mmCIF file of C-alpha atoms and ligand atoms in Angstrom:
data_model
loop_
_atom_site.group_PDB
_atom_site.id
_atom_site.type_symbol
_atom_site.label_atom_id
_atom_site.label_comp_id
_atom_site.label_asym_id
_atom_site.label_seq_id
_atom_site.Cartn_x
_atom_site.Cartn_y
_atom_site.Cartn_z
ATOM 1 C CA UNK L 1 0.000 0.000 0.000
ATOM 2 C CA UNK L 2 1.149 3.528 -0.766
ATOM 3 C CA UNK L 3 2.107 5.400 2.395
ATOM 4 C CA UNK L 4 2.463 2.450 4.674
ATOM 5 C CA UNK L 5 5.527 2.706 6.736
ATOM 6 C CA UNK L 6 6.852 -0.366 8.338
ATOM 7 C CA UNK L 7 10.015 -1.438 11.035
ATOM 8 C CA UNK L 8 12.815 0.671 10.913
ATOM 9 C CA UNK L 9 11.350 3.229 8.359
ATOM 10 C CA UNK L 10 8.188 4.225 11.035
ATOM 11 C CA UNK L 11 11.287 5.209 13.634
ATOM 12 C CA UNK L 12 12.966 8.051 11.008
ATOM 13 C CA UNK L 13 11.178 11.055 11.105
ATOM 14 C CA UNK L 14 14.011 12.695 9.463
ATOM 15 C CA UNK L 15 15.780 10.941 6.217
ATOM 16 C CA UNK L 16 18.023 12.926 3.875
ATOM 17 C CA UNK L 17 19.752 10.909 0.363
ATOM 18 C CA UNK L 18 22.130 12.874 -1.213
ATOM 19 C CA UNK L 19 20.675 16.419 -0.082
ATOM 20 C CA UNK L 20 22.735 18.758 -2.654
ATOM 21 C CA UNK L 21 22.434 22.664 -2.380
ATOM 22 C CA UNK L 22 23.137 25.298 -4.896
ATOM 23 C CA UNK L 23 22.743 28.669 -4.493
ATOM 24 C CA UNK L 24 22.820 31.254 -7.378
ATOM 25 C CA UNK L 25 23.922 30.319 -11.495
ATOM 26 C CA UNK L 26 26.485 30.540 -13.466
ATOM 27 C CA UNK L 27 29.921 31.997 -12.079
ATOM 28 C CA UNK L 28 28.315 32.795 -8.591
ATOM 29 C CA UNK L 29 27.058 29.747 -8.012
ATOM 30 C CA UNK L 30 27.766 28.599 -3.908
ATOM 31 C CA UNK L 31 27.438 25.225 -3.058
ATOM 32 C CA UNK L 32 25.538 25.270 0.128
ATOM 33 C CA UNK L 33 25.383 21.636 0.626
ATOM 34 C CA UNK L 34 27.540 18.628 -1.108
ATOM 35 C CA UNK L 35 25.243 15.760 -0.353
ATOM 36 C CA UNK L 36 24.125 15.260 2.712
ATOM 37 C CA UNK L 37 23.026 11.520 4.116
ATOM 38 C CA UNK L 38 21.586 11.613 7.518
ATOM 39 C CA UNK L 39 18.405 10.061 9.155
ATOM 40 C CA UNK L 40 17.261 11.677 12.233
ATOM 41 C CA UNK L 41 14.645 9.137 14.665
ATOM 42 C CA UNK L 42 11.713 10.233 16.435
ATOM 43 C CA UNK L 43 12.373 10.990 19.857
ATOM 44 C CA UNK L 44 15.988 12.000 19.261
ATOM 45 C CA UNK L 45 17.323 15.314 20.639
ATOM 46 C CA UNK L 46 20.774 16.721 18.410
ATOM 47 C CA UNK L 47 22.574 19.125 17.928
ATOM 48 C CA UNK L 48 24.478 20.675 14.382
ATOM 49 C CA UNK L 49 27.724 22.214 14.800
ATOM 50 C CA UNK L 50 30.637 23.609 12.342
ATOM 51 C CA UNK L 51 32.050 26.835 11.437
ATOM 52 C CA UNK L 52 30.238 29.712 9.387
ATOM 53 C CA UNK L 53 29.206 28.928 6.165
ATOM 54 C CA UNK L 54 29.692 25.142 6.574
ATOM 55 C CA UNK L 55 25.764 24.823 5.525
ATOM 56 C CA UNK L 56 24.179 24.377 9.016
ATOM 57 C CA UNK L 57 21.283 27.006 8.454
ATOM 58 C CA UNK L 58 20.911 25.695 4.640
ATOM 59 C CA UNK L 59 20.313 22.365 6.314
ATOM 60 C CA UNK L 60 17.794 24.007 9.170
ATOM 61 C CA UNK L 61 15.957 25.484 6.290
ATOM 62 C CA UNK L 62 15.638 22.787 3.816
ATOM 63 C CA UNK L 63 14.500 20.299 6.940
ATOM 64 C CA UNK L 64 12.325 23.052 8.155
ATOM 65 C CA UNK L 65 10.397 23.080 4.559
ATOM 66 C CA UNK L 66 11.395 26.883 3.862
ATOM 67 C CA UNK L 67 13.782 25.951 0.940
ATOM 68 C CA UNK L 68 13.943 22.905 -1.399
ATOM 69 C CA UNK L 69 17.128 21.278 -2.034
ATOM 70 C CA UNK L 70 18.657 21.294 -6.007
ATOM 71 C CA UNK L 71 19.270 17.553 -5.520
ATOM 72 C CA UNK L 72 18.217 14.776 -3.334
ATOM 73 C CA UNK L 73 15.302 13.877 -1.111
ATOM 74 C CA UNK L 74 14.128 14.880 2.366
ATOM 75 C CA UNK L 75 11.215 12.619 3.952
ATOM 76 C CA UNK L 76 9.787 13.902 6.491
ATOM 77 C CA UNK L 77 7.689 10.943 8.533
ATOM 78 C CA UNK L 78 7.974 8.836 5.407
ATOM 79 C CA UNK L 79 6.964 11.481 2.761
ATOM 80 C CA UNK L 80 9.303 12.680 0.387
ATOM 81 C CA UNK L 81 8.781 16.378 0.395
ATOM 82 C CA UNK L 82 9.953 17.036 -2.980
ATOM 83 C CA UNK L 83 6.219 15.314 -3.977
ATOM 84 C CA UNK L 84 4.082 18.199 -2.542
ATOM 85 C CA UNK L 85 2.748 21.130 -3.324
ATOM 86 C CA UNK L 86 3.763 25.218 -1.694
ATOM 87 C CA UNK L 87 0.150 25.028 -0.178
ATOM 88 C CA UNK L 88 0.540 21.442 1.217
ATOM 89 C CA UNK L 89 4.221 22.586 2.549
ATOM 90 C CA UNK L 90 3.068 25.162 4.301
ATOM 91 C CA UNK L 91 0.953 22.695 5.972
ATOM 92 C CA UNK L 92 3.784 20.681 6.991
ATOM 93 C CA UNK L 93 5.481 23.369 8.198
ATOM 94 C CA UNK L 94 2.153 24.520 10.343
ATOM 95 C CA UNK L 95 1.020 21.590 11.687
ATOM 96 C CA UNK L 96 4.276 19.280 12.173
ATOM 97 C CA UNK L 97 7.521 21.393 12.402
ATOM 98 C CA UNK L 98 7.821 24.297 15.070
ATOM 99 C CA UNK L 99 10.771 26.398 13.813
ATOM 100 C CA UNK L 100 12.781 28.833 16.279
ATOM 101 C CA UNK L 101 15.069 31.490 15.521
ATOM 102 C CA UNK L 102 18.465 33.247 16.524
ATOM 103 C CA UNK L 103 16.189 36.421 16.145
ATOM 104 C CA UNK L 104 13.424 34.865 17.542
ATOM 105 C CA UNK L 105 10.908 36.495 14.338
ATOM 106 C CA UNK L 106 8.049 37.183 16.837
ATOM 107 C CA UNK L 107 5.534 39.584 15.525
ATOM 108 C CA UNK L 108 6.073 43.706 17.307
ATOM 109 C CA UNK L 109 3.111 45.397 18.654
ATOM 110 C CA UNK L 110 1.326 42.229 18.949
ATOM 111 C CA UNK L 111 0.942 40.535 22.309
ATOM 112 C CA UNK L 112 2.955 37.342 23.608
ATOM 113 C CA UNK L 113 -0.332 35.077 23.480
ATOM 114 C CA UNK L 114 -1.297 36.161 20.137
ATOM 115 C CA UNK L 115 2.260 35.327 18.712
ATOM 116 C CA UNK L 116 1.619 32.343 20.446
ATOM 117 C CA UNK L 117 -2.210 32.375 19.115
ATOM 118 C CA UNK L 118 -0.711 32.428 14.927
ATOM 119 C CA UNK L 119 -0.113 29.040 14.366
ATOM 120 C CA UNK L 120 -3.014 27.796 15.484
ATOM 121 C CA UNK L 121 -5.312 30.323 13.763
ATOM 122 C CA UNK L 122 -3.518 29.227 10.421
ATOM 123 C CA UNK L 123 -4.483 25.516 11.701
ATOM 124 C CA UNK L 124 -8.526 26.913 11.951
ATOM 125 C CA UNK L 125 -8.220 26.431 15.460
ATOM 126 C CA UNK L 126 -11.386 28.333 16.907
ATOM 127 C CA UNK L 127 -10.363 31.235 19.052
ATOM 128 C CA UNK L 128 -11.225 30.172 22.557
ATOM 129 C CA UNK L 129 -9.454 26.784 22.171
ATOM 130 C CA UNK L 130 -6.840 28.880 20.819
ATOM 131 C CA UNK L 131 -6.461 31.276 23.367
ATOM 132 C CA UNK L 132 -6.742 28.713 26.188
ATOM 133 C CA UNK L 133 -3.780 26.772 24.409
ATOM 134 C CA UNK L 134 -2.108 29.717 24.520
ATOM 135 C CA UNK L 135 -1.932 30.565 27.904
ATOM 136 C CA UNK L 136 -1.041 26.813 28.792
ATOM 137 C CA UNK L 137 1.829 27.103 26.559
ATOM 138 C CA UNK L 138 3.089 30.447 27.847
ATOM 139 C CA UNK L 139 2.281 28.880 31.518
ATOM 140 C CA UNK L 140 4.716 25.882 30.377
ATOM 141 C CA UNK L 141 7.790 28.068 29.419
ATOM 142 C CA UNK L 142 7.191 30.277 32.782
ATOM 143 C CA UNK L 143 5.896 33.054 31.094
ATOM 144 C CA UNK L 144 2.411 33.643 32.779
ATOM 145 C CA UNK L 145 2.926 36.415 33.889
ATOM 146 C CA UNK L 146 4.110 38.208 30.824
ATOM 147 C CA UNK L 147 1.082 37.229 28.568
ATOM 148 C CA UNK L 148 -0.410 40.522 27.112
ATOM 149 C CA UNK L 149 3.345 41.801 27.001
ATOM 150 C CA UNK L 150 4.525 43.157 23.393
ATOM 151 C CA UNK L 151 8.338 41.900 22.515
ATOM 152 C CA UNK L 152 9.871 44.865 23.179
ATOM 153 C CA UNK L 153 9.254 44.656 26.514
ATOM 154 C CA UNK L 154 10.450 41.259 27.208
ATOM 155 C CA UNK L 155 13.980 40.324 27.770
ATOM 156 C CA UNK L 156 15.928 38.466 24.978
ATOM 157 C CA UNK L 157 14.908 35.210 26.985
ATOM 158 C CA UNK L 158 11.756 36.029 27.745
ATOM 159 C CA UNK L 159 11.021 36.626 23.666
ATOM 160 C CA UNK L 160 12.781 33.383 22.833
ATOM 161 C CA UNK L 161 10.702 31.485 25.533
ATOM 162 C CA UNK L 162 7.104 33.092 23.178
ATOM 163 C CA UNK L 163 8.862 32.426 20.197
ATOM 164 C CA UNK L 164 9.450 28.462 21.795
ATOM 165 C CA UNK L 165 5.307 28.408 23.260
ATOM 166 C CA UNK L 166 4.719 29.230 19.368
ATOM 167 C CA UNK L 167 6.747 26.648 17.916
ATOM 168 C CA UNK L 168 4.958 24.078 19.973
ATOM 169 C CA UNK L 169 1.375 25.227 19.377
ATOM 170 C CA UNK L 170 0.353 22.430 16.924
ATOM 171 C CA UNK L 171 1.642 19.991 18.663
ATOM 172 C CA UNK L 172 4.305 19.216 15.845
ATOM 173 C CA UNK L 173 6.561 16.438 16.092
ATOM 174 C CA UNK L 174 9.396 18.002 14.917
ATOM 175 C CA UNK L 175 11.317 21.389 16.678
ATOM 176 C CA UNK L 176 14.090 22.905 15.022
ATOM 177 C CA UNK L 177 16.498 25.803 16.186
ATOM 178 C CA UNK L 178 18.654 27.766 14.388
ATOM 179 C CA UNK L 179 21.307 29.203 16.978
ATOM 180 C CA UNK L 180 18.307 29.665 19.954
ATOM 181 C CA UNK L 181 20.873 31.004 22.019
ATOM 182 C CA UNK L 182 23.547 33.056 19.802
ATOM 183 C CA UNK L 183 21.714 36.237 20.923
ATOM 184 C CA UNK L 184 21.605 35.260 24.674
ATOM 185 C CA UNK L 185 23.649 35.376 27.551
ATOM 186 C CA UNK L 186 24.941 32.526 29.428
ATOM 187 C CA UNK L 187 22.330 32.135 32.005
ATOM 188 C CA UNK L 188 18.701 32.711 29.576
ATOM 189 C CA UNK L 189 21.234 30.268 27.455
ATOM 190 C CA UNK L 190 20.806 27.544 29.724
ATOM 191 C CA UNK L 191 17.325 28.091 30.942
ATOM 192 C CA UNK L 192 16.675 27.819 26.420
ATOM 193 C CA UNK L 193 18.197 24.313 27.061
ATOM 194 C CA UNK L 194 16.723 23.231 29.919
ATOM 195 C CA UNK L 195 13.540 24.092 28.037
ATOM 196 C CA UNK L 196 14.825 22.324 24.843
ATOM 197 C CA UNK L 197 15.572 18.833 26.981
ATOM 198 C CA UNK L 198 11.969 19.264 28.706
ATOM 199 C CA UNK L 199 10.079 19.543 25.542
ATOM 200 C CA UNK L 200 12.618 16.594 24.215
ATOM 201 C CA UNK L 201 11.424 14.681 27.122
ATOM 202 C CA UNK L 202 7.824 14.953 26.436
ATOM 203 C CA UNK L 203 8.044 13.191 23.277
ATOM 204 C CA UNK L 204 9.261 15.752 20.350
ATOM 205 C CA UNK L 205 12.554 15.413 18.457
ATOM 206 C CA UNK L 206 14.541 18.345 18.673
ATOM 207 C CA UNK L 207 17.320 19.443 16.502
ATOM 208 C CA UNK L 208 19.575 22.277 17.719
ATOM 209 C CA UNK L 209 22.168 24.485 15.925
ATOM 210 C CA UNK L 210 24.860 26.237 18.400
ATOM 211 C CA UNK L 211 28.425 26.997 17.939
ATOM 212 C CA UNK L 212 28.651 26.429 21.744
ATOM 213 C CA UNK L 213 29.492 23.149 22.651
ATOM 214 C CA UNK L 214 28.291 23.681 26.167
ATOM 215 C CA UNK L 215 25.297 24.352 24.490
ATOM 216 C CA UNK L 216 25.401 21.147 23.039
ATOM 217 C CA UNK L 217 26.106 19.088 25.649
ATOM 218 C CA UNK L 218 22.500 19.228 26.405
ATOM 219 C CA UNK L 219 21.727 17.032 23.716
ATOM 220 C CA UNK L 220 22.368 13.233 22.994
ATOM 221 C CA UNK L 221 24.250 13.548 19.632
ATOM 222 C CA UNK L 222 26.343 16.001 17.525
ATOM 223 C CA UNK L 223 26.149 16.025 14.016
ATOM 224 C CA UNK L 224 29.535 18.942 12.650
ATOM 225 C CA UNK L 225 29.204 19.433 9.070
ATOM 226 C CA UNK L 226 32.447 21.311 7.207
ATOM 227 C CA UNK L 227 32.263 23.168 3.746
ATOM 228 C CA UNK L 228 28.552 21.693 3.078
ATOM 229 C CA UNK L 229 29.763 18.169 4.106
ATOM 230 C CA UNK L 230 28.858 15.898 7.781
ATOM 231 C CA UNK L 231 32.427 15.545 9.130
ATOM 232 C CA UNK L 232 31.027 13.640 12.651
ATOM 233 C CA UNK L 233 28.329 11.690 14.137
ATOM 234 C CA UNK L 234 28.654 11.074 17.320
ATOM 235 C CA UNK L 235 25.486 9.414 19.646
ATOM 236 C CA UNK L 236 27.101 10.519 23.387
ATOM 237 C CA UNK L 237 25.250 10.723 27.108
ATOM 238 C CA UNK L 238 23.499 13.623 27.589
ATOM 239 C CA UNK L 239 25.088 15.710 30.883
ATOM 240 C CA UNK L 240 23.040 15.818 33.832
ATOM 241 C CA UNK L 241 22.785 19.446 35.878
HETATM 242 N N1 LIG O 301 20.577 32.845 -0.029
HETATM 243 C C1 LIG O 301 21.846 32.547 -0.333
HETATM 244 N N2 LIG O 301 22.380 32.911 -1.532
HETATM 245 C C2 LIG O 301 23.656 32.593 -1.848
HETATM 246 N N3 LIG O 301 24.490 31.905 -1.047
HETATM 247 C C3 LIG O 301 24.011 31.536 0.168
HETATM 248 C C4 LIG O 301 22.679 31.835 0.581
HETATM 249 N N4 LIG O 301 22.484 31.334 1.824
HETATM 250 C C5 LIG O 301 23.660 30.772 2.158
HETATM 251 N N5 LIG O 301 24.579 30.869 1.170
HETATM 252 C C6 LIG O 301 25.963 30.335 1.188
HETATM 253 O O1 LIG O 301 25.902 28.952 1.492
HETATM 254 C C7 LIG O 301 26.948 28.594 2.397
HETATM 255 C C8 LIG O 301 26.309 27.993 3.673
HETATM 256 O O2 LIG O 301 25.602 29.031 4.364
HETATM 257 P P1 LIG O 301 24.782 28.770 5.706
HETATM 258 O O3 LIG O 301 23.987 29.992 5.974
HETATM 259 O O4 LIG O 301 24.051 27.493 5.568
HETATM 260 O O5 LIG O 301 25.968 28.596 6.775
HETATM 261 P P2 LIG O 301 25.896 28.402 8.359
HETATM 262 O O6 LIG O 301 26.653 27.149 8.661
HETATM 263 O O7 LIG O 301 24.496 28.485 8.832
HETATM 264 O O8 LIG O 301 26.753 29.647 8.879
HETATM 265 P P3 LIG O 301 26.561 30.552 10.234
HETATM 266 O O9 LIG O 301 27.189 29.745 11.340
HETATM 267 O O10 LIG O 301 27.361 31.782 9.929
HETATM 268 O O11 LIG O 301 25.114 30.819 10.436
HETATM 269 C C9 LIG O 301 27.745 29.848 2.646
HETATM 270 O O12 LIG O 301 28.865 29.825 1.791
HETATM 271 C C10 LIG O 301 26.801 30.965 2.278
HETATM 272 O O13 LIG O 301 27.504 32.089 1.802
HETATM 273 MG MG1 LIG O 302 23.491 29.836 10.064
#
């Protein structure tokens, strides 16, 4: 039967073959990826490492459904995402991916709980179900207290913890972040991670960029890439604090 996943396959939510990335034509042409084979497994919590420019965002993005690789295939939960349409990747990227940013991206003059609230009212989520979500989620990351606060009055912490309660609004399966914590301190660093391992432990796979390998050493495996290429793999204990 079409679509039926079986044994091994059921456990990758993640599987990349030969992921190839080229950005611009002709003389400017960068390759942002040189094939890339990895299979991530639900439940797993990594992290992506290597220097600037060795493809990690490229990766984030093409995983994350905002970009399509030039070459290769990315199933996501057994679907090959080269097979579907804009509209139906948008609802792949709405209803099982929760993407966070370095920047965070939240929405100015617009309230934590609504930023929180998008998602879901792209999902047709009616608004009191919404809402009500909304302030669980918020409650979750410790943020109850900050709920009709705009962005700019919350601390860089504070914003990434709204931009985390709005990743997780659908429920997706999948989180991925892109440097969380390059625009944080040490401390709101850690709390992001702590975060990151309790949101691991209640069933999502999570998939971290940092630079930091402190940072990393919240997670159970690190995956460095080099020049568009996976240099490492390495499945490790995660540190207790
Ligand atoms: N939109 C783009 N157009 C052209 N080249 C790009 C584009 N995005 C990325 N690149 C190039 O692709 C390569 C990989 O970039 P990428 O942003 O994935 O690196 P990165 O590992 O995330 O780096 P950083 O740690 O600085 O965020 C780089 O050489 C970069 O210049
Ligand atoms: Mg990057």
């Amino acid at each position: 039967m079409v679509g039926e996943k079986k044994g091994t396959e059921q456990q990758d939510l993640i599987r990349l073959e030969n992921l190839v990335k080229i950005y611009g034509s002709g003389a400017v042409r960068v390759k942002g990826l040189k094939g890339i084979n990895l299979t991530i497994k639900r439940g797993e919590f990594a992290a992506i490492m290597g220097h600037s420019g060795s493809g990690k965002s490229t990766l984030m993005n093409i995983m994350g459904c905002l970009d399509r690789p030039t070459e290769g295939h990315y199933y996501l939960d057994g679907t090959d995402m080269a097979e579907l349409s804009s509209d139906q990747l948008s609802a792949v990227r709405n209803l099982k991916i929760g993407f966070v940013f370095q920047s965070f991206n939240l929405i100015s003059r617009t309230s934590a709980l609504k930023n929180v609230e998008l998602p879901m009212v792209y999902a047709r989520i009616p608004r009191q179900k919404r809402e009500a979500r909304a302030r669980e989620l918020l409650e979750r990351v410790g943020l109850e207290a900050r709920i009709t606060h705009m962005p700019n009055e919350l601390s860089g912490g504070q914003r990434q913890r709204v931009a985390i309660a709005r990743a997780l609004a659908n429920e997706p399966p999948l989180i991925l972040a892109d440097e969380p914590t390059g625009n944080l301190d040490t401390a709101a660093s850690v709390e992001i991670m702590e975060l990151f391992s309790r949101i691991h432990q209640a069933g999502a796979t999570v998939v971290v960029v940092t630079h930091e390998e402190n940072i990393a050493a919240f997670t159970q495996r690190i995956i460095r890439f080099s020049d568009g290429q996976i240099i490492s793999d390495e499945r490790k204990v995660p540190v207790c604090f």
